[in-house]
Amino acid sequence: MISLKNKEDLLLMRQAGKITAGALEVARELVKPGESLVSIDTHIRKFIEKSGAKPSFLGYGGFPASACISVNEEVIHGIPSSRRLEEGDIVKVDVGAFIKGFHGDAARTFFCGKVSEEAQKLERVTRESFFEGIKFADVNHRIGDISNAIQEYVEKNGFSVVRNYVGHGIGKNLHEDPEVPNFGRIGKGPRLYEGMTLAIEPMVNAGTYDVRVLDNDWTVVTVDGKLSAHYENTIAITDNGVEILTLTDGN
C-alpha cells in the first residue's frame, strides 16, 4: 500500500532529509587515504545522534552499523570495518536518519584522492541519471517513466544498471511501497500522486549488471569485479513539482 504524506508529514521528512544530507557531508570530508571505514561510520553516527535523530540503518534487519560503506566493486550494503582507504578508491556511503517518526535516505559516491577517468565518468553518469529520472517525477507520469529514463541514460553512456536491488517508497518506514527500479518501460508501474515520497537510487556498474552477495550476507559486489557507483536522494512529489529532501552542499 502506497502512503501519501500531508504537509505536516513533509515538514518532518524535510528534517530527516536535512540530517541525512549533513551526515553525507561528514563522510565526504573523511574519505581520504588512510581513513578507516569504521571511523567514518562512527563519525556519521555521532553526527546523526547529535542532531537529535537515530541512524535508520543501525540494527535494521540486523545490520551492524549506522552507514553502509561500499568500496570499488562493492555495490551496496558494505559493512564498515577496520579497512583503510587507499588512493584511487571510490567509496559509496549510504545513510539514513530517523526523527519524529520519519526517515530520510541518501547515498553518494566519493573519490579517495585521485581516481581513474573511468571512475570519474561512472560517478558522473550515475549522479546525472538520477536527475534524468526525476524529470518524470510528477503527477502526469508513472514509476516506469522514471525507471526508463535512468536506464536509458546509463546504457547510452556504456554502463549497466543493477537489476537485483531497487529504490523504494519511504516515510514512517525506511522501505515502503512502491518499488522504484532503475530499469523499466515508459507508461508502466504505479501512477505518481502528490504526497508520494520516494528514495530513488541508481546503482550503476562499469561492467555487467550481475551481482552477488558476500559470505557476510550483506555486502553486494559486481560479479566481474568491476567498479560500481551509487547515488540516492529522498524526494517528495508536491503541488509545486518534485522536491529533493536530501541534497548536500556537494549535490
XYZ file of N, CA, C and O in Angstrom, residues 7-123:
468
model
N 1.095 17.836 4.386
C 2.092 18.905 4.547
C 2.837 18.796 5.872
O 4.031 19.104 5.959
N 2.134 18.359 6.930
C 2.798 18.205 8.228
C 3.824 17.069 8.168
O 4.921 17.187 8.721
N 3.471 15.989 7.504
C 4.417 14.880 7.331
C 5.666 15.344 6.591
O 6.794 14.983 6.951
N 5.452 16.134 5.547
C 6.588 16.582 4.738
C 7.512 17.504 5.526
O 8.730 17.503 5.311
N 6.971 18.280 6.446
C 7.825 19.112 7.290
C 8.792 18.240 8.091
O 9.978 18.567 8.225
N 8.283 17.126 8.620
C 9.123 16.219 9.402
C 10.111 15.477 8.500
O 11.262 15.255 8.884
N 9.671 15.123 7.301
C 10.575 14.441 6.377
C 11.690 15.371 5.911
O 12.810 14.920 5.639
N 11.413 16.651 5.822
C 12.477 17.608 5.482
C 13.537 17.634 6.575
O 14.731 17.759 6.289
N 13.110 17.523 7.843
C 14.080 17.468 8.943
C 14.955 16.225 8.822
O 16.184 16.302 8.950
N 14.318 15.085 8.592
C 15.080 13.838 8.434
C 16.022 13.934 7.243
O 17.174 13.477 7.303
N 15.537 14.535 6.161
C 16.366 14.685 4.970
C 17.558 15.587 5.198
O 18.668 15.306 4.707
N 17.356 16.661 5.934
C 18.454 17.594 6.201
C 19.547 16.934 7.032
O 20.748 17.117 6.765
N 19.152 16.143 8.007
C 20.140 15.447 8.832
C 20.880 14.399 8.009
O 22.101 14.241 8.111
N 20.139 13.686 7.170
C 20.760 12.693 6.298
C 21.796 13.334 5.388
O 22.909 12.824 5.220
N 21.435 14.472 4.803
C 22.368 15.193 3.938
C 23.598 15.636 4.712
O 24.729 15.548 4.216
N 23.396 16.101 5.930
C 24.524 16.525 6.757
C 25.469 15.381 7.072
O 26.694 15.553 7.102
N 24.904 14.188 7.288
C 25.736 13.017 7.562
C 26.607 12.675 6.358
O 27.763 12.256 6.505
N 26.070 12.854 5.156
C 26.864 12.605 3.952
C 27.995 13.618 3.820
O 29.088 13.276 3.347
N 27.758 14.838 4.230
C 28.832 15.839 4.186
C 29.940 15.489 5.174
O 31.122 15.728 4.910
N 29.560 14.933 6.320
C 30.562 14.445 7.269
C 31.426 13.377 6.593
O 32.660 13.398 6.678
N 30.772 12.453 5.914
C 31.505 11.388 5.226
C 32.405 11.940 4.137
O 33.548 11.495 3.975
N 31.910 12.897 3.385
C 32.696 13.484 2.291
C 34.045 14.005 2.798
O 35.080 13.812 2.149
N 34.033 14.651 3.938
C 35.266 15.218 4.483
C 36.233 14.145 4.975
O 37.442 14.372 5.045
N 35.700 12.979 5.311
C 36.537 11.925 5.895
C 37.101 10.948 4.873
O 38.021 10.187 5.185
N 36.544 10.921 3.668
C 37.022 9.978 2.650
C 38.366 10.464 2.120
O 38.447 11.370 1.289
N 39.430 9.846 2.620
C 40.791 10.204 2.226
C 41.699 9.018 2.533
O 41.362 8.155 3.365
N 42.836 8.926 1.865
C 43.736 7.788 2.093
C 44.099 7.637 3.563
O 44.398 8.612 4.254
N 44.045 6.407 4.059
C 44.416 6.108 5.433
C 43.265 6.093 6.410
O 43.400 5.569 7.520
N 42.119 6.643 6.029
C 40.962 6.671 6.927
C 40.306 5.296 6.952
O 40.151 4.641 5.923
N 39.922 4.833 8.133
C 39.258 3.534 8.231
C 37.750 3.682 8.037
O 37.162 4.722 8.372
N 37.144 2.632 7.525
C 35.699 2.664 7.299
C 34.941 2.760 8.617
O 33.919 3.457 8.700
N 35.417 2.077 9.637
C 34.720 2.109 10.919
C 34.788 3.498 11.543
O 33.839 3.940 12.223
N 35.866 4.232 11.299
C 35.970 5.598 11.802
C 34.947 6.502 11.113
O 34.292 7.329 11.767
N 34.789 6.346 9.813
C 33.785 7.131 9.085
C 32.398 6.838 9.641
O 31.595 7.746 9.890
N 32.107 5.561 9.863
C 30.809 5.172 10.402
C 30.575 5.778 11.781
O 29.468 6.264 12.085
N 31.587 5.774 12.622
C 31.465 6.333 13.970
C 31.131 7.817 13.924
O 30.260 8.303 14.666
N 31.814 8.545 13.039
C 31.550 9.985 12.924
C 30.139 10.245 12.388
O 29.483 11.208 12.806
N 29.688 9.417 11.473
C 28.326 9.563 10.947
C 27.312 9.347 12.063
O 26.351 10.124 12.215
N 27.500 8.306 12.837
C 26.562 8.029 13.934
C 26.530 9.177 14.931
O 25.446 9.608 15.367
N 27.697 9.683 15.290
C 27.750 10.789 16.245
C 27.018 12.011 15.706
O 26.289 12.689 16.447
N 27.194 12.312 14.409
C 26.515 13.466 13.825
C 24.996 13.293 13.858
O 24.261 14.212 14.237
N 24.523 12.121 13.460
C 23.077 11.881 13.431
C 22.489 11.988 14.832
O 21.451 12.645 15.042
N 23.138 11.381 15.804
C 22.613 11.402 17.170
C 22.704 12.796 17.783
O 21.793 13.227 18.502
N 23.768 13.526 17.478
C 23.899 14.895 17.978
C 22.812 15.785 17.390
O 22.395 16.779 18.014
N 22.317 15.418 16.207
C 21.257 16.187 15.545
C 19.866 15.838 16.080
O 18.860 16.364 15.590
N 19.816 14.928 17.044
C 18.544 14.572 17.650
C 17.825 13.432 16.966
O 16.657 13.159 17.268
N 18.504 12.756 16.049
C 17.893 11.665 15.287
C 18.566 10.340 15.638
O 19.520 10.285 16.424
N 18.055 9.276 15.036
C 18.637 7.956 15.165
C 19.086 7.471 13.793
O 18.403 7.744 12.797
N 20.197 6.739 13.720
C 20.595 6.165 12.431
C 19.565 5.131 11.969
O 19.278 4.171 12.687
N 19.007 5.340 10.799
C 17.960 4.440 10.302
C 18.458 3.018 10.088
O 17.696 2.054 10.219
N 19.728 2.868 9.738
C 20.243 1.560 9.352
C 20.695 0.710 10.532
O 20.745 -0.517 10.425
N 21.057 1.348 11.649
C 21.645 0.626 12.772
C 20.642 -0.385 13.329
O 19.594 -0.012 13.862
N 20.959 -1.665 13.183
C 20.079 -2.714 13.661
C 18.974 -3.093 12.701
O 18.226 -4.048 12.950
N 18.853 -2.380 11.571
C 17.781 -2.659 10.617
C 18.034 -4.003 9.939
O 19.019 -4.170 9.226
N 17.153 -4.958 10.190
C 17.352 -6.301 9.651
C 18.607 -6.966 10.174
O 19.098 -7.929 9.578
N 19.143 -6.411 11.269
C 20.372 -6.944 11.843
C 21.638 -6.263 11.352
O 22.753 -6.683 11.721
N 21.503 -5.197 10.550
C 22.709 -4.520 10.053
C 23.462 -3.903 11.229
O 22.874 -3.218 12.068
N 24.795 -4.101 11.288
C 25.546 -3.761 12.495
C 26.126 -2.349 12.553
O 26.894 -2.049 13.472
N 25.799 -1.482 11.626
C 26.432 -0.168 11.595
C 25.410 0.917 11.254
O 24.253 0.640 10.930
N 25.855 2.166 11.311
C 24.986 3.302 11.036
C 24.982 3.700 9.568
O 24.085 4.425 9.125
N 25.984 3.265 8.829
C 26.089 3.593 7.407
C 26.539 2.361 6.641
O 27.276 1.519 7.171
N 26.089 2.248 5.420
C 26.637 1.254 4.503
C 27.789 1.928 3.762
O 27.590 2.986 3.149
N 28.967 1.354 3.835
C 30.137 1.924 3.167
C 30.725 0.852 2.255
O 31.232 -0.172 2.728
N 30.632 1.076 0.959
C 30.989 0.074 -0.047
C 32.092 0.633 -0.933
O 31.964 1.751 -1.450
N 33.153 -0.130 -1.131
C 34.350 0.359 -1.816
C 34.561 -0.374 -3.142
O 34.472 -1.602 -3.219
N 34.818 0.400 -4.183
C 35.199 -0.116 -5.502
C 34.149 -1.052 -6.097
O 33.075 -0.607 -6.482
N 34.425 -2.365 -6.158
C 33.486 -3.310 -6.778
C 32.299 -3.630 -5.874
O 31.343 -4.277 -6.306
N 32.346 -3.180 -4.621
C 31.206 -3.347 -3.730
C 30.106 -2.379 -4.167
O 30.363 -1.184 -4.329
N 28.910 -2.898 -4.329
C 27.810 -2.098 -4.866
C 27.065 -1.377 -3.744
O 26.945 -0.157 -3.734
N 26.550 -2.146 -2.792
C 25.781 -1.612 -1.664
C 25.979 -2.516 -0.449
O 26.529 -3.602 -0.550
N 25.515 -2.024 0.692
C 25.447 -2.791 1.945
C 26.804 -3.215 2.478
O 26.916 -4.222 3.193
N 27.830 -2.434 2.162
C 29.141 -2.703 2.740
C 29.144 -2.446 4.236
O 28.649 -1.414 4.695
N 29.687 -3.383 5.005
C 29.763 -3.240 6.459
C 31.074 -2.537 6.827
O 32.151 -3.029 6.492
N 31.006 -1.393 7.505
C 32.236 -0.691 7.889
C 33.142 -1.579 8.740
O 32.693 -2.249 9.661
N 34.429 -1.565 8.395
C 35.410 -2.406 9.078
C 36.672 -1.584 9.344
O 36.700 -0.371 9.135
N 37.716 -2.280 9.776
C 38.994 -1.604 10.029
C 39.749 -1.320 8.729
O 40.835 -0.721 8.759
N 39.224 -1.743 7.607
C 39.864 -1.485 6.308
C 40.159 0.002 6.154
O 39.303 0.851 6.436
N 41.357 0.312 5.685
C 41.730 1.710 5.477
C 41.697 2.044 3.984
O 42.123 1.246 3.146
N 41.166 3.205 3.680
C 41.035 3.622 2.291
C 42.400 3.895 1.670
O 43.343 4.314 2.347
N 42.460 3.649 0.366
C 43.686 3.879 -0.384
C 43.429 4.850 -1.527
O 42.296 4.995 -2.008
N 44.487 5.508 -1.953
C 44.404 6.417 -3.105
C 43.793 5.688 -4.304
O 44.195 4.572 -4.640
N 42.786 6.302 -4.918
C 42.158 5.717 -6.087
C 40.876 4.954 -5.805
O 40.164 4.565 -6.741
N 40.566 4.708 -4.520
C 39.311 4.033 -4.183
C 38.113 4.923 -4.503
O 38.196 6.159 -4.385
N 37.011 4.309 -4.904
C 35.743 5.032 -4.930
C 34.862 4.437 -3.839
O 34.790 3.214 -3.665
N 34.214 5.321 -3.085
C 33.581 4.940 -1.828
C 32.110 5.349 -1.842
O 31.791 6.540 -1.918
N 31.245 4.344 -1.759
C 29.818 4.616 -1.701
C 29.383 4.663 -0.239
O 29.597 3.696 0.503
N 28.788 5.769 0.157
C 28.285 5.923 1.522
C 26.776 6.122 1.458
O 26.291 7.058 0.822
N 26.050 5.236 2.110
C 24.586 5.246 2.131
C 24.154 5.413 3.581
O 24.555 4.629 4.455
N 23.351 6.446 3.857
C 22.956 6.726 5.242
C 21.465 7.040 5.318
O 20.836 7.434 4.329
N 20.932 6.883 6.527
C 19.547 7.253 6.791
C 19.443 7.834 8.186
O 20.203 7.454 9.083
N 18.486 8.750 8.367
C 18.246 9.345 9.681
C 16.754 9.288 9.985
O 15.915 9.545 9.110
N 16.423 8.950 11.227
C 15.033 8.804 11.671
C 14.769 9.805 12.786
O 15.459 9.808 13.807
N 13.789 10.677 12.568
C 13.462 11.678 13.574
C 11.967 11.987 13.535
O 11.379 12.105 12.462
N 11.375 12.029 14.712
C 9.960 12.381 14.864
C 9.054 11.537 13.976
O 8.079 12.019 13.394
N 9.440 10.262 13.838
C 8.567 9.325 13.148
C 8.797 9.147 11.666
O 8.076 8.374 11.023
N 9.823 9.827 11.097
C 10.044 9.738 9.655
C 11.528 9.553 9.335
O 12.398 10.015 10.068
N 11.762 8.883 8.195
C 13.119 8.587 7.742
C 13.534 9.462 6.554
O 12.699 9.864 5.737
N 14.846 9.685 6.466
C 15.480 10.189 5.248
C 16.494 9.145 4.809
O 17.008 8.387 5.642
N 16.796 9.094 3.516
C 17.709 8.076 2.992
C 18.424 8.654 1.785
O 17.775 9.199 0.879
N 19.749 8.557 1.759
C 20.506 9.101 0.631
C 21.871 8.442 0.550
O 22.382 7.911 1.547
N 22.468 8.487 -0.637
C 23.790 7.896 -0.841
C 24.581 8.733 -1.840
O 24.008 9.384 -2.713
N 25.899 8.675 -1.701
C 26.802 9.333 -2.631
C 28.002 8.423 -2.906
O 28.338 7.554 -2.108
N 28.662 8.676 -4.029
C 29.934 8.030 -4.342
C 31.032 9.077 -4.245
O 30.991 10.093 -4.944
N 31.982 8.841 -3.360
C 33.065 9.785 -3.125
C 34.385 9.236 -3.679
O 34.581 8.019 -3.748
N 35.281 10.145 -4.028
C 36.607 9.770 -4.521
C 37.627 9.879 -3.395
O 37.665 10.882 -2.676
N 38.453 8.840 -3.274
C 39.557 8.877 -2.318
C 40.808 9.296 -3.068
O 41.428 8.489 -3.775
N 41.148 10.562 -2.960
C 42.285 11.076 -3.702
C 42.001 11.107 -5.195
O 40.879 11.349 -5.634
N 43.010 10.822 -5.978
C 42.892 10.845 -7.432
C 42.423 9.482 -7.921
O 43.018 8.456 -7.604
N 41.338 9.472 -8.715
C 40.788 8.211 -9.218
C 40.882 8.169 -10.738
O 41.176 9.176 -11.386
N 40.617 7.006 -11.298
C 40.721 6.828 -12.740
C 39.656 7.624 -13.488
O 38.620 8.004 -12.926
N 39.901 7.842 -14.776
C 38.913 8.523 -15.610
C 37.621 7.714 -15.693
O 36.525 8.283 -15.726
N 37.751 6.396 -15.734
C 36.555 5.551 -15.770
C 35.712 5.756 -14.513
O 34.483 5.868 -14.585
N 36.367 5.813 -13.349
C 35.649 6.012 -12.096
C 34.949 7.368 -12.082
O 33.802 7.484 -11.619
N 35.627 8.384 -12.599
C 35.020 9.717 -12.652
C 33.773 9.720 -13.533
O 32.747 10.289 -13.171
N 33.881 9.073 -14.683
C 32.724 9.023 -15.583
C 31.598 8.213 -14.967
O 30.420 8.599 -15.045
N 31.932 7.097 -14.334
C 30.922 6.247 -13.711
C 30.140 7.021 -12.652
O 28.900 6.954 -12.603
N 30.846 7.738 -11.808
C 30.171 8.522 -10.766
C 29.290 9.593 -11.388
O 28.149 9.804 -10.966
